[in-house]
Amino acid sequence: MQSTVEAHPFRTHDPALEPIAARVMAGERLGMDDGLALYRSTDVLAVGWLANQVRERMHGDLTYFNVNRHINPTNVCVASCRLCAFGRKKGDAAGYTMALEEAWETAASGYSEAVTEFHIVGGLHPDLPFQYFLDLVRGLKERFPKVHIKAFTMVEVAYLARRAKLSIEETLRQMRESGVDSMPGGGAEIFAPEVRSVICDHKIDGQEWLDTARLAHKMGFRSNATMLYGHIESDADRVDHMLKLREVQDDTGGFQTFIPLAFHPENTALDHLPVTTGLTDIRQIAVSRLLLDNFAHIKAYWQMMTPKIAQIALRFGADDLDGTVVEEKIYHDAGATTPQGMTRKELCRLITEAGRVPVERDTLYHAVTRTEDSFLIAV
Ligand code: V47
């Protein structure tokens, strides 16, 4: 893809950005101090301009989206994370756990376009055996053999391994055998221990999350990576989080896309915190694109940042939009007012009106070609 760098010389009123810009243009790697300068710069448009250069160098105008469906089999969770409005203690009247038939019906329901991906995550249930999750996935594969199953965060994998008294490797092996194709990026939150101990003290620590991802990649799984920002973390914690992901990526190449997730405080134990602003969200997209030079994709999760901000993010470094989703629970329990799902047509409109070219992809970023009848859901 032709670079537009020469045609548009970089201009900024922030001298701290000049040396960073020179390195970005030369394709050199940025570090902690650069990350801090990007967060602290008063010239957010210049930061976005630089991220857009990298985005266009990598993908031109191409913007990826997929037709997926989220399935959350249970919200019962032992973790009680302060960041979370979704989880419920066992015995809570608002807790739910889907019977297997119900989960399979959910997969088939509520959408007229053929999904290419099921995204499955849920609470850390104290009683559900590992076999339930294996049966859930196996049943989905039997009913929807062509649909890619992206299931279980590194946190769930580690929890299921502990409960089943299996090694992480054996747990991943059995997951693969049952039909899990790749893993979503959730549960990473912020790796810094002093932040993690406040927002999600019962989850695996950051190092275990990274080690589990590394092992999964070495076994041939692809996964995504996330970062939860906009709560009590510092700029340095965010940069540190992304540099740790970059280090694993140097080793494995297994991460597909990075998804910064803005904290939604409503109905959580941290509901005194303010919500992030639009500028914080698009700056985060830009800094992600600039620091994560070995990640092919940066995803704007419209459920979290609203379709309007997600559209702007496509000019600040993002090249990837998640997805039709159909029924989102985690953000909506935390007060999100965005729609629960979006059609393929609406996603294409968002992308085209941002001056970009929509490409429907599958989970592994192969372009999807549709025929008329492929819009009917396979049951
Ligand atoms: O891990 C939970 C976050 C994540 C809140 O891999 C919250 O393609 C904000 O990981 N406010 C789950 N965030 C969602 C997730 C995800 C989403 C879209 C695509 C992919 C992918 C992964 O949501 C959790 C946590 O970081 N979260 N509660 C909250 N109140």
mmCIF file of C-alpha atoms and ligand atoms in Angstrom:
data_model
loop_
_atom_site.group_PDB
_atom_site.id
_atom_site.type_symbol
_atom_site.label_atom_id
_atom_site.label_comp_id
_atom_site.label_asym_id
_atom_site.label_seq_id
_atom_site.Cartn_x
_atom_site.Cartn_y
_atom_site.Cartn_z
ATOM 1 C CA MET A 1 0.000 0.000 0.000
ATOM 2 C CA GLN A 2 1.406 3.401 -0.979
ATOM 3 C CA SER A 3 2.415 5.569 1.982
ATOM 4 C CA THR A 4 1.097 9.116 2.090
ATOM 5 C CA VAL A 5 3.891 10.264 4.435
ATOM 6 C CA GLU A 6 5.739 12.497 1.915
ATOM 7 C CA ALA A 7 2.534 14.083 0.659
ATOM 8 C CA HIS A 8 1.509 15.279 4.148
ATOM 9 C CA PRO A 9 4.392 16.644 6.236
ATOM 10 C CA PHE A 10 3.827 16.346 9.976
ATOM 11 C CA ARG A 11 2.967 19.547 11.833
ATOM 12 C CA THR A 12 2.456 20.027 15.556
ATOM 13 C CA HIS A 13 2.525 22.722 18.191
ATOM 14 C CA ASP A 14 3.927 20.166 20.666
ATOM 15 C CA PRO A 15 7.748 19.923 20.407
ATOM 16 C CA ALA A 16 7.683 16.645 22.391
ATOM 17 C CA LEU A 17 6.003 14.977 19.407
ATOM 18 C CA GLU A 18 8.697 15.952 16.857
ATOM 19 C CA PRO A 19 11.245 13.213 17.675
ATOM 20 C CA ILE A 20 8.447 10.659 18.048
ATOM 21 C CA ALA A 21 7.082 11.585 14.632
ATOM 22 C CA ALA A 22 10.534 11.177 13.093
ATOM 23 C CA ARG A 23 10.774 7.664 14.519
ATOM 24 C CA VAL A 24 7.241 6.706 13.477
ATOM 25 C CA MET A 25 7.911 7.888 9.915
ATOM 26 C CA ALA A 26 11.140 5.847 9.873
ATOM 27 C CA GLY A 27 9.218 2.771 11.073
ATOM 28 C CA GLU A 28 11.126 2.658 14.372
ATOM 29 C CA ARG A 29 9.748 1.232 17.602
ATOM 30 C CA LEU A 30 8.487 3.507 20.399
ATOM 31 C CA GLY A 31 9.056 2.972 24.135
ATOM 32 C CA MET A 32 7.737 3.950 27.572
ATOM 33 C CA ASP A 33 8.742 7.643 27.410
ATOM 34 C CA ASP A 34 7.213 8.011 23.945
ATOM 35 C CA GLY A 35 3.986 6.433 25.156
ATOM 36 C CA LEU A 36 3.821 8.871 28.069
ATOM 37 C CA ALA A 37 4.470 11.832 25.744
ATOM 38 C CA LEU A 38 1.660 10.670 23.431
ATOM 39 C CA TYR A 39 -0.785 10.461 26.353
ATOM 40 C CA ARG A 40 0.275 13.849 27.716
ATOM 41 C CA SER A 41 0.461 15.771 24.457
ATOM 42 C CA THR A 42 -1.933 18.697 24.087
ATOM 43 C CA ASP A 43 -1.953 18.073 20.316
ATOM 44 C CA VAL A 44 -4.271 15.063 20.089
ATOM 45 C CA LEU A 45 -4.908 15.695 16.395
ATOM 46 C CA ALA A 46 -1.195 15.329 15.685
ATOM 47 C CA VAL A 47 -1.117 12.078 17.700
ATOM 48 C CA GLY A 48 -4.091 10.855 15.653
ATOM 49 C CA TRP A 49 -2.489 11.968 12.400
ATOM 50 C CA LEU A 50 0.607 9.923 13.169
ATOM 51 C CA ALA A 51 -1.456 6.854 14.096
ATOM 52 C CA ASN A 52 -3.406 7.251 10.882
ATOM 53 C CA GLN A 53 -0.151 7.229 8.892
ATOM 54 C CA VAL A 54 0.706 3.850 10.428
ATOM 55 C CA ARG A 55 -2.823 2.556 9.868
ATOM 56 C CA GLU A 56 -2.763 3.566 6.204
ATOM 57 C CA ARG A 57 0.745 2.186 5.734
ATOM 58 C CA MET A 58 -0.529 -1.186 6.996
ATOM 59 C CA HIS A 59 -4.050 -1.331 5.572
ATOM 60 C CA GLY A 60 -4.715 1.664 3.318
ATOM 61 C CA ASP A 61 -8.432 2.356 3.622
ATOM 62 C CA LEU A 62 -9.417 -1.260 4.284
ATOM 63 C CA THR A 63 -11.537 -1.638 7.410
ATOM 64 C CA TYR A 64 -12.438 -5.048 8.743
ATOM 65 C CA PHE A 65 -15.615 -6.134 10.453
ATOM 66 C CA ASN A 66 -17.247 -9.458 11.126
ATOM 67 C CA VAL A 67 -20.703 -10.923 11.520
ATOM 68 C CA ASN A 68 -20.610 -12.488 14.952
ATOM 69 C CA ARG A 69 -22.817 -13.382 17.861
ATOM 70 C CA HIS A 70 -21.913 -13.087 21.529
ATOM 71 C CA ILE A 71 -23.052 -15.884 23.839
ATOM 72 C CA ASN A 72 -22.631 -15.543 27.618
ATOM 73 C CA PRO A 73 -23.633 -18.948 29.033
ATOM 74 C CA THR A 74 -23.622 -17.809 32.676
ATOM 75 C CA ASN A 75 -23.204 -14.656 34.717
ATOM 76 C CA VAL A 76 -22.611 -16.574 37.947
ATOM 77 C CA CYS A 77 -19.073 -15.771 39.014
ATOM 78 C CA VAL A 78 -16.848 -16.371 42.009
ATOM 79 C CA ALA A 79 -14.617 -13.400 41.261
ATOM 80 C CA SER A 80 -16.674 -10.324 42.371
ATOM 81 C CA CYS A 81 -14.443 -7.943 40.399
ATOM 82 C CA ARG A 82 -14.990 -4.300 41.294
ATOM 83 C CA LEU A 83 -14.833 -3.420 37.604
ATOM 84 C CA CYS A 84 -17.725 -5.674 36.671
ATOM 85 C CA ALA A 85 -21.510 -5.171 36.589
ATOM 86 C CA PHE A 86 -22.198 -8.489 34.854
ATOM 87 C CA GLY A 87 -21.186 -11.141 37.400
ATOM 88 C CA ARG A 88 -23.563 -12.444 40.091
ATOM 89 C CA LYS A 89 -22.845 -14.541 43.162
ATOM 90 C CA LYS A 90 -24.249 -18.078 43.234
ATOM 91 C CA GLY A 91 -27.781 -17.902 44.668
ATOM 92 C CA ASP A 92 -28.395 -14.289 43.546
ATOM 93 C CA ALA A 93 -31.870 -13.936 42.024
ATOM 94 C CA ALA A 94 -30.394 -12.149 38.995
ATOM 95 C CA GLY A 95 -27.948 -14.954 38.295
ATOM 96 C CA TYR A 96 -28.516 -17.184 35.272
ATOM 97 C CA THR A 97 -26.937 -20.266 33.773
ATOM 98 C CA MET A 98 -28.040 -21.560 30.388
ATOM 99 C CA ALA A 99 -28.873 -25.217 29.972
ATOM 100 C CA LEU A 100 -26.919 -26.550 26.985
ATOM 101 C CA GLU A 101 -30.045 -26.630 24.783
ATOM 102 C CA GLU A 102 -30.710 -23.017 25.714
ATOM 103 C CA ALA A 103 -27.181 -21.952 24.747
ATOM 104 C CA TRP A 104 -27.495 -23.729 21.388
ATOM 105 C CA GLU A 105 -30.876 -22.059 20.790
ATOM 106 C CA THR A 106 -29.392 -18.669 21.692
ATOM 107 C CA ALA A 107 -26.718 -19.268 19.067
ATOM 108 C CA ALA A 108 -29.381 -19.733 16.414
ATOM 109 C CA SER A 109 -31.767 -17.008 17.484
ATOM 110 C CA GLY A 110 -32.376 -13.380 16.745
ATOM 111 C CA TYR A 111 -30.480 -12.807 13.558
ATOM 112 C CA SER A 112 -31.122 -13.232 9.874
ATOM 113 C CA GLU A 113 -27.575 -13.050 8.557
ATOM 114 C CA ALA A 114 -25.288 -16.064 8.755
ATOM 115 C CA VAL A 115 -22.759 -15.465 11.490
ATOM 116 C CA THR A 116 -19.183 -16.556 10.952
ATOM 117 C CA GLU A 117 -18.189 -16.408 14.630
ATOM 118 C CA PHE A 118 -19.564 -17.250 18.048
ATOM 119 C CA HIS A 119 -17.835 -15.229 20.761
ATOM 120 C CA ILE A 120 -18.351 -17.110 24.042
ATOM 121 C CA VAL A 121 -17.366 -15.781 27.461
ATOM 122 C CA GLY A 122 -18.974 -15.939 30.878
ATOM 123 C CA GLY A 123 -18.590 -15.897 34.636
ATOM 124 C CA LEU A 124 -16.305 -18.159 36.658
ATOM 125 C CA HIS A 125 -19.056 -20.507 37.833
ATOM 126 C CA PRO A 126 -18.251 -22.368 41.082
ATOM 127 C CA ASP A 127 -20.084 -25.602 40.132
ATOM 128 C CA LEU A 128 -20.287 -25.976 36.357
ATOM 129 C CA PRO A 129 -17.812 -28.699 35.388
ATOM 130 C CA PHE A 130 -15.281 -28.319 32.581
ATOM 131 C CA GLN A 131 -17.333 -30.946 30.724
ATOM 132 C CA TYR A 132 -20.271 -28.473 30.451
ATOM 133 C CA PHE A 133 -18.076 -26.091 28.443
ATOM 134 C CA LEU A 134 -16.662 -28.871 26.277
ATOM 135 C CA ASP A 135 -20.203 -30.138 25.576
ATOM 136 C CA LEU A 136 -21.397 -26.600 24.856
ATOM 137 C CA VAL A 137 -18.713 -26.115 22.219
ATOM 138 C CA ARG A 138 -19.063 -29.612 20.760
ATOM 139 C CA GLY A 139 -22.829 -29.114 20.407
ATOM 140 C CA LEU A 140 -22.315 -25.784 18.653
ATOM 141 C CA LYS A 141 -19.840 -27.330 16.228
ATOM 142 C CA GLU A 142 -22.282 -30.114 15.412
ATOM 143 C CA ARG A 143 -25.076 -27.623 14.710
ATOM 144 C CA PHE A 144 -22.963 -24.896 13.050
ATOM 145 C CA PRO A 145 -19.933 -26.659 11.571
ATOM 146 C CA LYS A 146 -18.857 -23.620 9.534
ATOM 147 C CA VAL A 147 -18.962 -21.111 12.381
ATOM 148 C CA HIS A 148 -15.641 -20.247 14.046
ATOM 149 C CA ILE A 149 -15.751 -20.627 17.829
ATOM 150 C CA LYS A 150 -13.820 -17.934 19.690
ATOM 151 C CA ALA A 151 -14.290 -18.967 23.281
ATOM 152 C CA PHE A 152 -13.058 -18.468 26.826
ATOM 153 C CA THR A 153 -10.659 -15.798 28.021
ATOM 154 C CA MET A 154 -7.258 -16.656 29.505
ATOM 155 C CA VAL A 155 -8.905 -16.089 32.905
ATOM 156 C CA GLU A 156 -11.581 -18.710 32.191
ATOM 157 C CA VAL A 157 -9.017 -21.151 30.804
ATOM 158 C CA ALA A 158 -6.897 -20.861 33.973
ATOM 159 C CA TYR A 159 -9.984 -21.200 36.206
ATOM 160 C CA LEU A 160 -11.344 -24.236 34.339
ATOM 161 C CA ALA A 161 -7.897 -25.857 34.476
ATOM 162 C CA ARG A 162 -7.722 -25.363 38.244
ATOM 163 C CA ARG A 163 -11.222 -26.742 38.819
ATOM 164 C CA ALA A 164 -10.649 -29.740 36.540
ATOM 165 C CA LYS A 165 -7.203 -30.295 38.130
ATOM 166 C CA LEU A 166 -5.600 -30.233 34.695
ATOM 167 C CA SER A 167 -2.566 -28.369 33.390
ATOM 168 C CA ILE A 168 -3.291 -25.304 31.259
ATOM 169 C CA GLU A 169 -1.852 -27.189 28.303
ATOM 170 C CA GLU A 170 -4.184 -30.175 28.771
ATOM 171 C CA THR A 171 -7.151 -27.827 29.276
ATOM 172 C CA LEU A 172 -6.358 -26.042 26.032
ATOM 173 C CA ARG A 173 -5.879 -29.357 24.260
ATOM 174 C CA GLN A 174 -9.321 -30.593 25.339
ATOM 175 C CA MET A 175 -10.862 -27.260 24.361
ATOM 176 C CA ARG A 176 -9.361 -27.564 20.911
ATOM 177 C CA GLU A 177 -10.583 -31.148 20.580
ATOM 178 C CA SER A 178 -14.135 -30.060 21.447
ATOM 179 C CA GLY A 179 -14.087 -27.362 18.740
ATOM 180 C CA VAL A 180 -12.643 -24.130 20.177
ATOM 181 C CA ASP A 181 -10.862 -22.400 17.287
ATOM 182 C CA SER A 182 -9.398 -19.294 18.941
ATOM 183 C CA MET A 183 -9.687 -17.153 22.053
ATOM 184 C CA PRO A 184 -11.043 -13.695 22.778
ATOM 185 C CA GLY A 185 -8.914 -11.043 24.461
ATOM 186 C CA GLY A 186 -10.855 -10.380 27.675
ATOM 187 C CA GLY A 187 -9.674 -10.549 31.255
ATOM 188 C CA ALA A 188 -6.385 -8.770 30.618
ATOM 189 C CA GLU A 189 -7.655 -5.562 32.303
ATOM 190 C CA ILE A 190 -4.424 -3.828 33.423
ATOM 191 C CA PHE A 191 -1.415 -5.972 34.226
ATOM 192 C CA ALA A 192 0.059 -3.668 36.927
ATOM 193 C CA PRO A 193 -0.433 -5.605 40.218
ATOM 194 C CA GLU A 194 -1.356 -2.590 42.367
ATOM 195 C CA VAL A 195 -4.228 -1.704 39.981
ATOM 196 C CA ARG A 196 -5.283 -5.297 39.450
ATOM 197 C CA SER A 197 -5.538 -5.811 43.205
ATOM 198 C CA VAL A 198 -8.196 -3.072 43.322
ATOM 199 C CA ILE A 199 -10.236 -3.707 40.164
ATOM 200 C CA CYS A 200 -10.115 -7.522 39.921
ATOM 201 C CA ASP A 201 -8.288 -8.990 42.893
ATOM 202 C CA HIS A 202 -9.585 -12.554 42.457
ATOM 203 C CA LYS A 203 -8.537 -12.963 38.848
ATOM 204 C CA ILE A 204 -5.263 -14.534 37.724
ATOM 205 C CA ASP A 205 -2.458 -12.004 37.837
ATOM 206 C CA GLY A 206 -1.103 -10.244 34.780
ATOM 207 C CA GLN A 207 1.848 -12.602 34.408
ATOM 208 C CA GLU A 208 -0.446 -15.647 34.387
ATOM 209 C CA TRP A 209 -2.644 -14.010 31.750
ATOM 210 C CA LEU A 210 0.426 -13.401 29.576
ATOM 211 C CA ASP A 211 1.844 -16.896 30.192
ATOM 212 C CA THR A 212 -1.498 -18.519 29.293
ATOM 213 C CA ALA A 213 -1.706 -16.497 26.081
ATOM 214 C CA ARG A 214 1.886 -17.376 25.225
ATOM 215 C CA LEU A 215 1.219 -21.084 25.735
ATOM 216 C CA ALA A 216 -2.032 -20.970 23.737
ATOM 217 C CA HIS A 217 -0.207 -19.284 20.850
ATOM 218 C CA LYS A 218 2.593 -21.857 20.989
ATOM 219 C CA MET A 219 -0.062 -24.596 20.737
ATOM 220 C CA GLY A 220 -1.327 -22.958 17.546
ATOM 221 C CA PHE A 221 -4.278 -20.929 18.864
ATOM 222 C CA ARG A 222 -4.746 -17.337 17.780
ATOM 223 C CA SER A 223 -6.163 -14.918 20.349
ATOM 224 C CA ASN A 224 -6.983 -11.276 20.850
ATOM 225 C CA ALA A 225 -5.788 -8.932 23.577
ATOM 226 C CA THR A 226 -7.614 -6.205 25.477
ATOM 227 C CA MET A 227 -6.846 -3.466 27.977
ATOM 228 C CA LEU A 228 -9.397 -1.925 30.320
ATOM 229 C CA TYR A 229 -8.678 1.785 30.740
ATOM 230 C CA GLY A 230 -10.355 4.825 32.277
ATOM 231 C CA HIS A 231 -10.541 3.723 35.931
ATOM 232 C CA ILE A 232 -7.688 4.062 38.450
ATOM 233 C CA GLU A 233 -4.753 3.239 36.199
ATOM 234 C CA SER A 234 -1.990 5.717 35.315
ATOM 235 C CA ASP A 235 -0.641 6.536 31.859
ATOM 236 C CA ALA A 236 2.460 4.512 32.775
ATOM 237 C CA ASP A 237 0.275 1.482 33.651
ATOM 238 C CA ARG A 238 -1.339 1.626 30.218
ATOM 239 C CA VAL A 239 1.982 1.905 28.408
ATOM 240 C CA ASP A 240 3.412 -0.916 30.521
ATOM 241 C CA HIS A 241 0.383 -3.095 29.655
ATOM 242 C CA MET A 242 0.825 -2.572 25.930
ATOM 243 C CA LEU A 243 4.610 -3.098 26.047
ATOM 244 C CA LYS A 244 4.084 -6.431 27.851
ATOM 245 C CA LEU A 245 1.660 -7.524 25.119
ATOM 246 C CA ARG A 246 4.145 -6.397 22.471
ATOM 247 C CA GLU A 247 6.834 -8.545 24.087
ATOM 248 C CA VAL A 248 4.657 -11.684 23.927
ATOM 249 C CA GLN A 249 3.725 -10.824 20.360
ATOM 250 C CA ASP A 250 7.423 -10.603 19.409
ATOM 251 C CA ASP A 251 7.776 -14.139 20.719
ATOM 252 C CA THR A 252 4.604 -15.768 19.331
ATOM 253 C CA GLY A 253 2.901 -13.586 16.705
ATOM 254 C CA GLY A 254 -0.355 -15.097 18.005
ATOM 255 C CA PHE A 255 -2.335 -11.944 18.803
ATOM 256 C CA GLN A 256 -4.619 -10.865 16.011
ATOM 257 C CA THR A 257 -6.084 -7.599 17.208
ATOM 258 C CA PHE A 258 -5.821 -5.270 20.198
ATOM 259 C CA ILE A 259 -9.035 -3.909 21.705
ATOM 260 C CA PRO A 260 -8.836 -1.040 24.194
ATOM 261 C CA LEU A 261 -11.957 -1.182 26.387
ATOM 262 C CA ALA A 262 -13.178 1.959 28.172
ATOM 263 C CA PHE A 263 -14.380 1.373 31.706
ATOM 264 C CA HIS A 264 -18.145 1.793 32.234
ATOM 265 C CA PRO A 265 -18.654 2.491 35.954
ATOM 266 C CA GLU A 266 -22.438 2.227 36.272
ATOM 267 C CA ASN A 267 -23.650 -0.632 38.522
ATOM 268 C CA THR A 268 -20.080 -1.519 39.521
ATOM 269 C CA ALA A 269 -18.316 -1.062 42.862
ATOM 270 C CA LEU A 270 -16.372 1.773 41.191
ATOM 271 C CA ASP A 271 -19.444 3.775 40.196
ATOM 272 C CA HIS A 272 -17.990 6.953 41.718
ATOM 273 C CA LEU A 273 -15.533 7.158 38.802
ATOM 274 C CA PRO A 274 -16.403 9.294 35.774
ATOM 275 C CA VAL A 275 -16.907 7.769 32.320
ATOM 276 C CA THR A 276 -14.184 8.336 29.744
ATOM 277 C CA THR A 277 -14.572 11.168 27.252
ATOM 278 C CA GLY A 278 -14.578 10.835 23.480
ATOM 279 C CA LEU A 279 -11.143 12.405 23.248
ATOM 280 C CA THR A 280 -9.682 9.922 25.737
ATOM 281 C CA ASP A 281 -11.146 7.067 23.699
ATOM 282 C CA ILE A 282 -9.760 8.175 20.355
ATOM 283 C CA ARG A 283 -6.384 9.084 21.853
ATOM 284 C CA GLN A 284 -6.250 5.564 23.321
ATOM 285 C CA ILE A 285 -6.869 4.096 19.874
ATOM 286 C CA ALA A 286 -4.087 6.249 18.432
ATOM 287 C CA VAL A 287 -1.535 5.420 21.148
ATOM 288 C CA SER A 288 -2.351 1.710 20.750
ATOM 289 C CA ARG A 289 -1.674 1.875 17.002
ATOM 290 C CA LEU A 290 1.618 3.691 17.586
ATOM 291 C CA LEU A 291 2.986 1.455 20.368
ATOM 292 C CA LEU A 292 1.805 -1.945 19.133
ATOM 293 C CA ASP A 293 3.863 -2.040 15.959
ATOM 294 C CA ASN A 294 3.695 -5.848 15.791
ATOM 295 C CA PHE A 295 -0.113 -6.088 16.038
ATOM 296 C CA ALA A 296 -1.765 -6.266 12.637
ATOM 297 C CA HIS A 297 -5.065 -4.784 13.833
ATOM 298 C CA ILE A 298 -6.480 -2.269 16.310
ATOM 299 C CA LYS A 299 -10.169 -2.787 16.990
ATOM 300 C CA ALA A 300 -12.727 -0.108 17.816
ATOM 301 C CA TYR A 301 -15.383 -1.873 19.882
ATOM 302 C CA TRP A 302 -18.427 0.230 19.021
ATOM 303 C CA GLN A 303 -20.496 -1.277 21.847
ATOM 304 C CA MET A 304 -18.105 0.312 24.282
ATOM 305 C CA MET A 305 -17.167 3.574 22.547
ATOM 306 C CA THR A 306 -20.496 4.204 20.722
ATOM 307 C CA PRO A 307 -20.828 3.879 16.946
ATOM 308 C CA LYS A 308 -20.111 7.613 16.520
ATOM 309 C CA ILE A 309 -16.758 7.573 18.328
ATOM 310 C CA ALA A 310 -15.877 4.208 16.750
ATOM 311 C CA GLN A 311 -16.360 5.817 13.345
ATOM 312 C CA ILE A 312 -13.957 8.639 14.239
ATOM 313 C CA ALA A 313 -11.513 6.031 15.584
ATOM 314 C CA LEU A 314 -11.249 4.712 12.006
ATOM 315 C CA ARG A 315 -9.288 7.886 11.211
ATOM 316 C CA PHE A 316 -7.205 7.717 14.419
ATOM 317 C CA GLY A 317 -5.531 4.340 13.937
ATOM 318 C CA ALA A 318 -8.293 1.708 14.090
ATOM 319 C CA ASP A 319 -8.801 -0.598 11.089
ATOM 320 C CA ASP A 320 -11.142 -3.119 12.698
ATOM 321 C CA LEU A 321 -14.723 -2.874 13.985
ATOM 322 C CA ASP A 322 -16.431 -5.423 16.215
ATOM 323 C CA GLY A 323 -18.970 -6.729 14.836
ATOM 324 C CA THR A 324 -22.699 -7.430 14.650
ATOM 325 C CA VAL A 325 -22.570 -8.913 18.213
ATOM 326 C CA VAL A 326 -26.427 -9.267 18.351
ATOM 327 C CA GLU A 327 -26.796 -9.386 22.116
ATOM 328 C CA GLU A 328 -24.201 -7.687 24.318
ATOM 329 C CA LYS A 329 -24.507 -8.119 28.094
ATOM 330 C CA ILE A 330 -21.255 -7.105 29.832
ATOM 331 C CA TYR A 331 -21.356 -3.421 28.829
ATOM 332 C CA HIS A 332 -25.115 -3.121 28.967
ATOM 333 C CA ASP A 333 -25.173 -4.325 32.574
ATOM 334 C CA ALA A 334 -22.652 -1.523 33.201
ATOM 335 C CA GLY A 335 -24.928 1.145 31.757
ATOM 336 C CA ALA A 336 -24.044 1.162 28.043
ATOM 337 C CA THR A 337 -26.775 2.881 26.030
ATOM 338 C CA THR A 338 -25.550 1.680 22.630
ATOM 339 C CA PRO A 339 -27.724 -0.765 20.651
ATOM 340 C CA GLN A 340 -27.177 -4.432 21.545
ATOM 341 C CA GLY A 341 -26.331 -5.353 17.988
ATOM 342 C CA MET A 342 -25.866 -3.862 14.534
ATOM 343 C CA THR A 343 -26.564 -5.205 11.059
ATOM 344 C CA ARG A 344 -23.939 -5.798 8.434
ATOM 345 C CA LYS A 345 -25.473 -2.982 6.412
ATOM 346 C CA GLU A 346 -25.217 -0.490 9.281
ATOM 347 C CA LEU A 347 -21.579 -1.404 9.923
ATOM 348 C CA CYS A 348 -20.770 -0.907 6.227
ATOM 349 C CA ARG A 349 -22.440 2.499 6.320
ATOM 350 C CA LEU A 350 -20.371 3.601 9.332
ATOM 351 C CA ILE A 351 -17.187 2.531 7.557
ATOM 352 C CA THR A 352 -18.014 3.992 4.149
ATOM 353 C CA GLU A 353 -19.071 7.331 5.572
ATOM 354 C CA ALA A 354 -15.692 7.505 7.345
ATOM 355 C CA GLY A 355 -14.136 7.347 3.857
ATOM 356 C CA ARG A 356 -12.935 3.774 4.353
ATOM 357 C CA VAL A 357 -13.510 0.524 2.485
ATOM 358 C CA PRO A 358 -15.420 -2.181 4.395
ATOM 359 C CA VAL A 359 -14.131 -5.737 4.247
ATOM 360 C CA GLU A 360 -16.169 -8.451 5.890
ATOM 361 C CA ARG A 361 -13.694 -10.854 7.463
ATOM 362 C CA ASP A 362 -13.824 -14.127 9.307
ATOM 363 C CA THR A 363 -12.212 -14.450 12.743
ATOM 364 C CA LEU A 364 -8.793 -15.135 11.206
ATOM 365 C CA TYR A 365 -9.045 -12.059 8.944
ATOM 366 C CA HIS A 366 -9.751 -13.844 5.678
ATOM 367 C CA ALA A 367 -12.151 -11.857 3.495
ATOM 368 C CA VAL A 368 -15.658 -13.343 3.415
ATOM 369 C CA THR A 369 -17.529 -13.471 0.130
ATOM 370 C CA ARG A 370 -21.288 -13.774 0.434
ATOM 371 C CA THR A 371 -23.900 -15.129 -1.876
ATOM 372 C CA GLU A 372 -27.550 -14.154 -1.434
ATOM 373 C CA ASP A 373 -28.530 -17.362 0.378
ATOM 374 C CA SER A 374 -25.569 -17.179 2.795
ATOM 375 C CA PHE A 375 -27.504 -14.476 4.628
ATOM 376 C CA LEU A 376 -29.857 -17.064 6.042
ATOM 377 C CA ILE A 377 -28.718 -18.441 9.338
ATOM 378 C CA ALA A 378 -27.600 -22.057 9.301
ATOM 379 C CA VAL A 379 -29.612 -24.017 11.838
HETATM 380 O O1 V47 B 1 -12.572 -8.677 30.315
HETATM 381 C C1 V47 B 1 -16.109 -5.873 32.193
HETATM 382 C C2 V47 B 1 -14.464 -5.690 30.280
HETATM 383 C C3 V47 B 1 -14.198 -7.504 28.975
HETATM 384 C C4 V47 B 1 -16.700 -3.835 32.384
HETATM 385 O O2 V47 B 1 -11.633 -10.544 21.888
HETATM 386 C C5 V47 B 1 -15.819 -3.971 31.323
HETATM 387 O O3 V47 B 1 -12.708 -9.861 20.145
HETATM 388 C C6 V47 B 1 -15.989 -1.775 30.900
HETATM 389 O O4 V47 B 1 -13.006 -8.799 26.356
HETATM 390 N N1 V47 B 1 -16.828 -1.565 31.917
HETATM 391 C C7 V47 B 1 -14.999 -8.494 28.162
HETATM 392 N N2 V47 B 1 -15.472 -2.962 30.587
HETATM 393 C C8 V47 B 1 -15.183 -7.999 26.730
HETATM 394 C C9 V47 B 1 -14.025 -8.377 25.871
HETATM 395 C C10 V47 B 1 -14.129 -8.284 24.397
HETATM 396 C C11 V47 B 1 -15.053 -7.457 23.815
HETATM 397 C C12 V47 B 1 -15.132 -7.401 22.419
HETATM 398 C C13 V47 B 1 -14.310 -8.170 21.627
HETATM 399 C C14 V47 B 1 -13.384 -8.998 22.225
HETATM 400 C C15 V47 B 1 -12.516 -9.857 21.371
HETATM 401 C C16 V47 B 1 -13.275 -9.059 23.611
HETATM 402 O O5 V47 B 1 -15.038 -6.421 29.244
HETATM 403 C C17 V47 B 1 -13.714 -7.904 30.341
HETATM 404 C C18 V47 B 1 -13.430 -6.562 30.945
HETATM 405 O O6 V47 B 1 -12.173 -6.099 30.541
HETATM 406 N N3 V47 B 1 -15.460 -5.230 31.244
HETATM 407 N N4 V47 B 1 -16.878 -5.039 32.902
HETATM 408 C C19 V47 B 1 -17.214 -2.558 32.685
HETATM 409 N N5 V47 B 1 -18.017 -2.333 33.711
#
